[in-house]
Amino acid sequence: MTLTELAAHVAAEFQKKYGRPPRWIVAAPGRVNVIGEHTDYNDGFVLPMAIERYAIMAADVSAVPGKISIHDTQFAETATIDISAPVAKGTPKWSNYIRGVIAGFQNRGVKIPALDVAMNSTVPIGGGLSSSAALEVCTATLVETATGKAIDPVEKALLAQTAEHEFAGVPCGIMDQFISALGREGSLLLLDCRSRKTELVPMDDPSVALLIVNTNVKHELSGGEYAARRAECEAAAKILGVASLRDANFEMLEPAKNKMSEVVYRRAWHVIGEIARTVDAAKNIRASDWIGAGKLMYASHNSLRDDYEVSCDELDAVVEIAESIGNKGGIYGCRMTGGGFGGCAVALVKTENVEDITKKIAADYKTKTGIEATIFVSRPAAGATVIKG
Ligand code: GLA
């Protein structure tokens, strides 16, 4: 579904539920990270792009004071949030992403009107494509539109990140909310997570495409494992005497090897290498050096699998299939993307081979794992947008 079709759909759902057309329609995209994994909370670089999958909300001021009603049209479930007092965690579970953002605006002293909302999302849930960041940034965009007060997009991303920390309990970095708020059509975003400066890296050559392969597996461990990785990185930085692993390099790491556990050493090894790979991959992409960028993607995957230990058999299977197809079959590189433990892989491919590659990956993945993958191409999309406002 295109964004225009999705907007028409959610407007019709709003009309059905509330008996009038919506006054506002806003959307925010999910993302795929091309390279730079588990580097954002180490003050490093990431290179994500917004994808053509969105959380979308149609809304109007409500006649019921002090309440926001959100109807999820996909699962036919309605959440009611009391905004007459400071918003706290509540049910249903998905409403916490929305609650967290509303609480963030309340903390900034913003007076939020009572709202009727219909929402939908085409970002696969739990697929590692940041469905939660899309929902958070979409909510923030709705509040901005309904109050007529836009905030700085960087502040907006940070507000959404705080919602994820405090209302979803995930100590995530800044990448997902950032790209959902600041993505640009036709470009990847090279984000320096320390200075929060961004650089657009054009990715509009029609001869190459990014293929997203959803393994359709989600390993439930991910929450605790994520926090554990973050703590291991902090431990490594402390031993090395630096503020974060962004300030470390391999020359510093080697002599400190006997001062840290083998696991902490390997975590630091991954992060130091991955930060460098991300900067190099951005250079390769700018120069249309697809082979060079692809090699870095494979190297990233190997490091995430062996040293950072956040891959899983199904993600490894996709990358092995991609390697077997190789440059000859039109695949330059492939890697797991996002937090890991399931979710999606991303492959840099020749556009002319997309159909053959899709068939081959789907068939081989089914043979290897018994699972049906979901495979699609996305062009770099724009970040949060007001469609009607
Ligand atoms: C999740 C987090 C991000 C980032 C990635 C790993 O998507 O939300 O902040 O840390 O994992 O790169």
Short mmCIF file of C-alpha atoms and ligand atoms in Angstrom, two decimals:
data_model
loop_
_atom_site.label_atom_id
_atom_site.label_comp_id
_atom_site.label_asym_id
_atom_site.label_seq_id
_atom_site.Cartn_x
_atom_site.Cartn_y
_atom_site.Cartn_z
CA MET A 1 0.00 0.00 0.00
CA THR A 2 1.37 3.45 -0.90
CA LEU A 3 1.28 6.21 1.70
CA THR A 4 -1.59 7.88 -0.20
CA GLU A 5 -3.60 4.64 -0.21
CA LEU A 6 -2.82 4.08 3.45
CA ALA A 7 -3.98 7.63 4.28
CA ALA A 8 -7.26 7.08 2.42
CA HIS A 9 -7.72 3.78 4.26
CA VAL A 10 -7.14 5.21 7.73
CA ALA A 11 -9.39 8.22 6.92
CA ALA A 12 -12.19 5.82 5.97
CA GLU A 13 -11.63 3.85 9.19
CA PHE A 14 -11.78 7.08 11.20
CA GLN A 15 -15.07 8.00 9.53
CA LYS A 16 -16.48 4.53 10.29
CA LYS A 17 -15.47 4.64 13.96
CA TYR A 18 -16.25 8.29 14.82
CA GLY A 19 -18.88 9.22 12.22
CA ARG A 20 -17.06 12.21 10.71
CA PRO A 21 -13.97 12.76 8.57
CA PRO A 22 -10.60 13.30 10.31
CA ARG A 23 -9.15 16.79 10.63
CA TRP A 24 -5.52 15.64 10.63
CA ILE A 25 -3.56 12.73 9.13
CA VAL A 26 0.09 12.14 10.06
CA ALA A 27 2.54 9.30 9.43
CA ALA A 28 6.04 8.20 10.46
CA PRO A 29 8.12 5.46 8.79
CA GLY A 30 9.93 2.37 10.05
CA ARG A 31 13.60 1.98 9.14
CA VAL A 32 16.24 -0.40 7.92
CA ASN A 33 19.82 0.09 9.05
CA VAL A 34 22.27 -0.45 6.18
CA ILE A 35 25.29 -0.64 8.51
CA GLY A 36 26.40 0.55 11.97
CA GLU A 37 24.82 -1.93 14.35
CA HIS A 38 25.00 -1.56 18.12
CA THR A 39 27.09 1.55 17.64
CA ASP A 40 24.49 4.22 18.47
CA TYR A 41 24.67 3.79 22.26
CA ASN A 42 28.48 3.84 21.96
CA ASP A 43 28.41 7.37 20.48
CA GLY A 44 29.35 5.92 17.08
CA PHE A 45 27.98 6.23 13.52
CA VAL A 46 24.91 4.58 12.00
CA LEU A 47 23.67 4.54 8.39
CA PRO A 48 19.92 3.86 8.33
CA MET A 49 17.17 4.80 5.89
CA ALA A 50 13.45 5.29 6.39
CA ILE A 51 11.38 2.65 4.58
CA GLU A 52 8.08 2.85 2.74
CA ARG A 53 6.24 1.28 5.69
CA TYR A 54 4.47 3.57 8.11
CA ALA A 55 2.60 4.08 11.33
CA ILE A 56 -0.28 6.38 10.45
CA MET A 57 -2.87 8.27 12.49
CA ALA A 58 -6.06 10.09 11.48
CA ALA A 59 -7.46 12.32 14.21
CA ASP A 60 -9.77 15.12 15.30
CA VAL A 61 -10.53 16.96 18.53
CA SER A 62 -12.82 14.85 20.74
CA ALA A 63 -16.05 15.92 22.41
CA VAL A 64 -15.07 13.91 25.53
CA PRO A 65 -12.79 16.15 27.62
CA GLY A 66 -9.58 14.84 29.20
CA LYS A 67 -9.34 11.71 27.08
CA ILE A 68 -7.52 10.44 24.02
CA SER A 69 -9.20 7.52 22.31
CA ILE A 70 -7.01 5.54 19.89
CA HIS A 71 -8.60 2.92 17.70
CA ASP A 72 -6.15 0.44 16.21
CA THR A 73 -7.88 -0.49 12.96
CA GLN A 74 -5.60 -3.47 12.31
CA PHE A 75 -6.41 -5.38 15.49
CA ALA A 76 -9.79 -3.72 16.15
CA GLU A 77 -8.77 -2.64 19.65
CA THR A 78 -9.32 0.76 21.29
CA ALA A 79 -7.11 2.32 23.97
CA THR A 80 -8.31 5.21 26.13
CA ILE A 81 -5.72 7.46 27.73
CA ASP A 82 -6.68 9.86 30.53
CA ILE A 83 -4.81 13.10 29.88
CA SER A 84 -6.38 15.08 32.73
CA ALA A 85 -3.52 13.86 34.97
CA PRO A 86 0.13 12.95 34.27
CA VAL A 87 -0.02 9.98 31.88
CA ALA A 88 1.34 6.71 33.29
CA LYS A 89 1.94 3.24 31.89
CA GLY A 90 -1.19 1.23 31.16
CA THR A 91 -3.00 -1.18 28.90
CA PRO A 92 -3.18 -2.40 26.18
CA LYS A 93 0.58 -2.89 25.98
CA TRP A 94 0.97 -1.12 22.63
CA SER A 95 -0.59 2.02 24.09
CA ASN A 96 2.57 2.53 26.17
CA TYR A 97 4.51 3.83 23.16
CA ILE A 98 1.78 6.45 22.73
CA ARG A 99 1.45 7.10 26.47
CA GLY A 100 5.21 7.65 26.74
CA VAL A 101 5.20 10.32 24.04
CA ILE A 102 2.16 12.10 25.49
CA ALA A 103 3.85 12.08 28.92
CA GLY A 104 6.94 13.60 27.27
CA PHE A 105 4.89 16.50 25.90
CA GLN A 106 3.13 16.93 29.27
CA ASN A 107 6.56 17.19 30.93
CA ARG A 108 7.42 19.99 28.52
CA GLY A 109 4.30 21.84 29.63
CA VAL A 110 2.39 21.27 26.38
CA LYS A 111 -1.40 21.31 26.79
CA ILE A 112 -2.71 18.43 24.71
CA PRO A 113 -6.33 18.54 23.50
CA ALA A 114 -8.74 15.60 23.88
CA LEU A 115 -8.51 13.56 20.68
CA ASP A 116 -10.24 10.84 18.72
CA VAL A 117 -7.66 8.84 16.76
CA ALA A 118 -7.71 5.96 14.26
CA MET A 119 -4.35 4.33 13.63
CA ASN A 120 -2.79 1.68 11.45
CA SER A 121 0.74 0.47 10.74
CA THR A 122 2.35 -1.31 7.82
CA VAL A 123 5.67 -1.70 9.68
CA PRO A 124 5.89 -5.41 10.62
CA ILE A 125 5.62 -5.73 14.40
CA GLY A 126 8.70 -7.22 16.09
CA GLY A 127 10.51 -7.51 12.74
CA GLY A 128 13.45 -5.31 13.70
CA LEU A 129 12.21 -2.49 11.43
CA SER A 130 11.37 -0.15 14.31
CA SER A 131 7.61 -0.43 14.44
CA SER A 132 7.75 1.08 17.93
CA ALA A 133 9.84 4.09 16.90
CA ALA A 134 7.42 4.68 14.00
CA LEU A 135 4.50 4.68 16.43
CA GLU A 136 6.28 7.02 18.85
CA VAL A 137 7.33 9.51 16.18
CA CYS A 138 3.87 9.34 14.59
CA THR A 139 2.30 10.20 17.97
CA ALA A 140 4.72 13.09 18.46
CA THR A 141 3.86 14.39 14.98
CA LEU A 142 0.17 14.20 15.80
CA VAL A 143 0.63 16.17 19.03
CA GLU A 144 2.65 18.79 17.13
CA THR A 145 -0.06 19.07 14.48
CA ALA A 146 -2.99 19.15 16.90
CA THR A 147 -1.36 21.81 19.11
CA GLY A 148 0.06 23.78 16.18
CA LYS A 149 3.47 23.78 17.89
CA ALA A 150 6.24 21.97 16.06
CA ILE A 151 9.35 21.09 18.05
CA ASP A 152 12.88 20.69 16.71
CA PRO A 153 13.11 17.26 14.99
CA VAL A 154 16.16 16.30 17.07
CA GLU A 155 14.25 17.10 20.28
CA LYS A 156 11.32 15.14 18.92
CA ALA A 157 13.51 12.09 18.34
CA LEU A 158 14.94 12.39 21.86
CA LEU A 159 11.45 12.71 23.35
CA ALA A 160 10.41 9.52 21.51
CA GLN A 161 13.57 7.73 22.69
CA THR A 162 12.76 8.67 26.31
CA ALA A 163 9.28 7.19 25.80
CA GLU A 164 10.88 3.91 24.68
CA HIS A 165 13.20 3.91 27.72
CA GLU A 166 10.60 4.79 30.32
CA PHE A 167 7.38 3.28 28.99
CA ALA A 168 8.64 0.24 27.03
CA GLY A 169 11.66 -0.52 29.24
CA VAL A 170 14.11 -0.81 26.31
CA PRO A 171 17.36 1.15 26.86
CA CYS A 172 17.68 1.81 23.11
CA GLY A 173 20.03 4.22 21.38
CA ILE A 174 18.93 7.15 19.23
CA MET A 175 19.02 5.62 15.73
CA ASP A 176 15.43 4.45 15.24
CA GLN A 177 13.59 7.52 16.46
CA PHE A 178 16.09 9.75 14.67
CA ILE A 179 15.65 8.24 11.23
CA SER A 180 11.87 8.03 11.61
CA ALA A 181 11.81 11.77 12.39
CA LEU A 182 14.54 12.96 10.01
CA GLY A 183 14.61 10.53 7.07
CA ARG A 184 14.80 12.00 3.55
CA GLU A 185 13.47 10.53 0.35
CA GLY A 186 16.24 9.12 -1.84
CA SER A 187 18.94 9.21 0.87
CA LEU A 188 20.48 7.23 3.66
CA LEU A 189 21.29 9.20 6.80
CA LEU A 190 24.81 9.06 8.19
CA LEU A 191 24.25 9.96 11.80
CA ASP A 192 27.00 10.80 14.25
CA CYS A 193 25.36 9.65 17.47
CA ARG A 194 27.76 11.74 19.56
CA SER A 195 27.32 15.17 17.97
CA ARG A 196 23.89 14.21 16.51
CA LYS A 197 24.98 15.78 13.25
CA THR A 198 23.54 14.15 10.14
CA GLU A 199 24.76 13.87 6.58
CA LEU A 200 22.61 12.71 3.69
CA VAL A 201 24.11 9.90 1.62
CA PRO A 202 22.19 9.75 -1.68
CA MET A 203 20.98 6.27 -2.58
CA ASP A 204 18.97 6.99 -5.70
CA ASP A 205 20.85 4.99 -8.34
CA PRO A 206 18.06 2.95 -9.97
CA SER A 207 20.45 0.09 -10.79
CA VAL A 208 20.80 -0.91 -7.10
CA ALA A 209 18.20 -1.71 -4.47
CA LEU A 210 17.97 -2.65 -0.83
CA LEU A 211 16.14 -5.90 -0.28
CA ILE A 212 14.66 -6.55 3.15
CA VAL A 213 14.30 -10.19 4.19
CA ASN A 214 12.13 -10.79 7.23
CA THR A 215 13.08 -14.14 8.79
CA ASN A 216 9.74 -14.07 10.59
CA VAL A 217 11.43 -15.19 13.79
CA LYS A 218 11.47 -13.21 16.96
CA HIS A 219 13.54 -14.41 19.88
CA GLU A 220 11.98 -13.24 23.10
CA LEU A 221 15.32 -12.88 24.89
CA SER A 222 16.14 -9.70 23.03
CA GLY A 223 15.08 -7.21 25.76
CA GLY A 224 17.48 -8.47 28.42
CA GLU A 225 20.24 -9.30 25.95
CA TYR A 226 20.17 -5.76 24.58
CA ALA A 227 20.66 -4.23 28.03
CA ALA A 228 23.44 -6.76 28.72
CA ARG A 229 25.34 -5.73 25.55
CA ARG A 230 25.02 -2.11 26.49
CA ALA A 231 26.42 -2.80 29.96
CA GLU A 232 29.34 -4.80 28.49
CA CYS A 233 30.24 -1.87 26.22
CA GLU A 234 30.15 0.50 29.18
CA ALA A 235 32.40 -1.88 31.12
CA ALA A 236 34.90 -1.95 28.23
CA ALA A 237 34.95 1.85 27.97
CA LYS A 238 35.55 2.14 31.71
CA ILE A 239 38.49 -0.26 31.60
CA LEU A 240 39.95 1.60 28.62
CA GLY A 241 39.50 4.89 30.48
CA VAL A 242 37.38 6.51 27.75
CA ALA A 243 33.95 8.15 27.87
CA SER A 244 32.58 5.71 25.29
CA LEU A 245 33.87 3.16 22.76
CA ARG A 246 33.76 5.92 20.14
CA ASP A 247 37.01 7.14 21.70
CA ALA A 248 38.67 3.71 21.61
CA ASN A 249 40.72 2.04 18.88
CA PHE A 250 42.35 -1.36 18.30
CA GLU A 251 45.75 -0.05 19.48
CA MET A 252 44.26 0.77 22.88
CA LEU A 253 42.24 -2.43 23.09
CA GLU A 254 45.06 -4.96 22.65
CA PRO A 255 47.19 -3.96 25.69
CA ALA A 256 44.04 -3.86 27.84
CA LYS A 257 42.99 -7.36 26.80
CA ASN A 258 44.09 -9.02 30.05
CA LYS A 259 42.20 -6.44 32.12
CA MET A 260 38.81 -7.47 30.75
CA SER A 261 36.82 -10.66 30.32
CA GLU A 262 37.04 -12.35 26.96
CA VAL A 263 33.38 -11.48 26.27
CA VAL A 264 33.82 -7.77 27.04
CA TYR A 265 36.90 -7.75 24.79
CA ARG A 266 34.94 -9.21 21.89
CA ARG A 267 32.07 -6.74 22.36
CA ALA A 268 34.53 -3.83 22.20
CA TRP A 269 36.24 -5.40 19.16
CA HIS A 270 32.91 -5.43 17.31
CA VAL A 271 31.99 -1.84 18.18
CA ILE A 272 35.39 -0.37 17.27
CA GLY A 273 35.39 -2.21 13.93
CA GLU A 274 31.75 -1.45 13.17
CA ILE A 275 32.13 2.31 13.70
CA ALA A 276 34.98 2.35 11.15
CA ARG A 277 33.04 0.14 8.72
CA THR A 278 30.07 2.51 8.83
CA VAL A 279 32.10 5.57 7.88
CA ASP A 280 33.81 3.58 5.11
CA ALA A 281 30.53 2.18 3.77
CA ALA A 282 29.09 5.72 3.52
CA LYS A 283 32.15 6.68 1.42
CA ASN A 284 31.70 3.61 -0.79
CA ILE A 285 28.02 4.33 -1.36
CA ARG A 286 28.75 7.97 -2.24
CA ALA A 287 31.26 6.67 -4.82
CA SER A 288 28.83 4.01 -6.12
CA ASP A 289 31.36 1.36 -5.01
CA TRP A 290 28.72 -1.29 -4.40
CA ILE A 291 31.22 -4.13 -4.17
CA GLY A 292 33.15 -2.29 -1.47
CA ALA A 293 29.98 -1.46 0.48
CA GLY A 294 28.76 -5.05 0.14
CA LYS A 295 32.00 -6.48 1.57
CA LEU A 296 31.61 -4.25 4.62
CA MET A 297 28.05 -5.51 5.08
CA TYR A 298 29.24 -9.11 5.18
CA ALA A 299 32.06 -8.16 7.57
CA SER A 300 29.50 -6.44 9.80
CA HIS A 301 27.37 -9.57 9.87
CA ASN A 302 30.28 -11.84 10.76
CA SER A 303 31.25 -9.55 13.60
CA LEU A 304 27.67 -9.37 14.93
CA ARG A 305 27.42 -13.16 14.73
CA ASP A 306 30.78 -14.11 16.24
CA ASP A 307 31.88 -11.24 18.49
CA TYR A 308 28.73 -9.41 19.43
CA GLU A 309 26.60 -12.60 19.43
CA VAL A 310 23.27 -11.02 18.49
CA SER A 311 22.51 -13.03 15.34
CA CYS A 312 20.59 -16.31 15.20
CA ASP A 313 20.49 -19.38 12.91
CA GLU A 314 17.75 -17.96 10.69
CA LEU A 315 19.57 -14.65 10.06
CA ASP A 316 22.80 -16.56 9.41
CA ALA A 317 20.91 -18.76 6.94
CA VAL A 318 19.76 -15.71 4.94
CA VAL A 319 23.31 -14.31 4.81
CA GLU A 320 24.74 -17.70 3.75
CA ILE A 321 22.17 -17.93 0.94
CA ALA A 322 23.07 -14.40 -0.16
CA GLU A 323 26.77 -15.31 -0.21
CA SER A 324 26.01 -18.40 -2.29
CA ILE A 325 24.17 -16.22 -4.85
CA GLY A 326 27.10 -13.80 -4.75
CA ASN A 327 28.09 -10.87 -6.95
CA LYS A 328 27.47 -12.97 -10.04
CA GLY A 329 23.83 -13.43 -9.12
CA GLY A 330 23.49 -9.73 -8.27
CA ILE A 331 24.04 -9.59 -4.49
CA TYR A 332 26.81 -7.26 -3.29
CA GLY A 333 26.37 -7.75 0.43
CA CYS A 334 23.99 -8.87 3.15
CA ARG A 335 23.74 -8.62 6.93
CA MET A 336 21.36 -8.79 9.84
CA THR A 337 19.83 -5.40 10.62
CA GLY A 338 18.53 -3.89 13.87
CA GLY A 339 18.93 -5.26 17.37
CA GLY A 340 19.20 -8.91 16.27
CA PHE A 341 17.98 -12.25 17.67
CA GLY A 342 15.59 -12.58 14.73
CA GLY A 343 13.89 -9.94 12.62
CA CYS A 344 15.29 -8.85 9.27
CA ALA A 345 18.37 -9.07 7.10
CA VAL A 346 19.17 -6.40 4.51
CA ALA A 347 20.86 -7.06 1.18
CA LEU A 348 22.39 -4.65 -1.34
CA VAL A 349 21.41 -5.99 -4.73
CA LYS A 350 21.30 -5.24 -8.46
CA THR A 351 17.78 -4.06 -9.31
CA GLU A 352 17.65 -6.21 -12.46
CA ASN A 353 18.13 -9.34 -10.34
CA VAL A 354 15.58 -8.54 -7.61
CA GLU A 355 12.97 -11.00 -8.84
CA ASP A 356 15.35 -13.95 -9.22
CA ILE A 357 17.07 -13.20 -5.92
CA THR A 358 13.74 -12.98 -4.09
CA LYS A 359 12.64 -16.37 -5.43
CA LYS A 360 15.95 -18.02 -4.62
CA ILE A 361 16.19 -16.64 -1.07
CA ALA A 362 12.56 -17.58 -0.35
CA ALA A 363 13.03 -21.14 -1.62
CA ASP A 364 16.41 -21.82 0.01
CA TYR A 365 15.35 -20.24 3.30
CA LYS A 366 12.24 -22.43 3.38
CA THR A 367 14.36 -25.52 2.72
CA LYS A 368 16.91 -24.62 5.38
CA THR A 369 14.56 -23.50 8.15
CA GLY A 370 11.04 -24.62 7.24
CA ILE A 371 9.89 -20.99 7.59
CA GLU A 372 8.38 -18.65 4.97
CA ALA A 373 10.34 -15.41 4.74
CA THR A 374 8.71 -12.10 3.80
CA ILE A 375 10.84 -10.25 1.26
CA PHE A 376 10.42 -6.74 -0.12
CA VAL A 377 12.32 -3.82 -1.63
CA SER A 378 12.09 -0.31 -0.26
CA ARG A 379 13.42 2.96 -1.62
CA PRO A 380 14.66 5.45 0.99
CA ALA A 381 11.51 7.21 2.21
CA ALA A 382 10.87 10.56 3.88
CA GLY A 383 10.69 10.84 7.67
CA ALA A 384 7.58 11.89 9.62
CA THR A 385 5.01 13.68 7.45
CA VAL A 386 1.82 15.63 7.90
CA ILE A 387 -0.52 14.42 5.18
CA LYS A 388 -3.52 16.49 6.24
CA GLY A 389 -3.12 19.29 8.70
C1 GLA B 1 17.71 -1.39 18.27
C2 GLA B 1 17.80 -0.08 19.05
C3 GLA B 1 18.74 0.91 18.35
C4 GLA B 1 20.08 0.27 18.03
C5 GLA B 1 19.90 -1.09 17.34
C6 GLA B 1 21.18 -1.83 17.16
O1 GLA B 1 17.09 -1.16 17.04
O2 GLA B 1 16.52 0.49 19.19
O3 GLA B 1 18.89 2.06 19.14
O4 GLA B 1 20.87 0.16 19.17
O5 GLA B 1 19.00 -1.93 18.07
O6 GLA B 1 22.00 -1.16 16.26
#
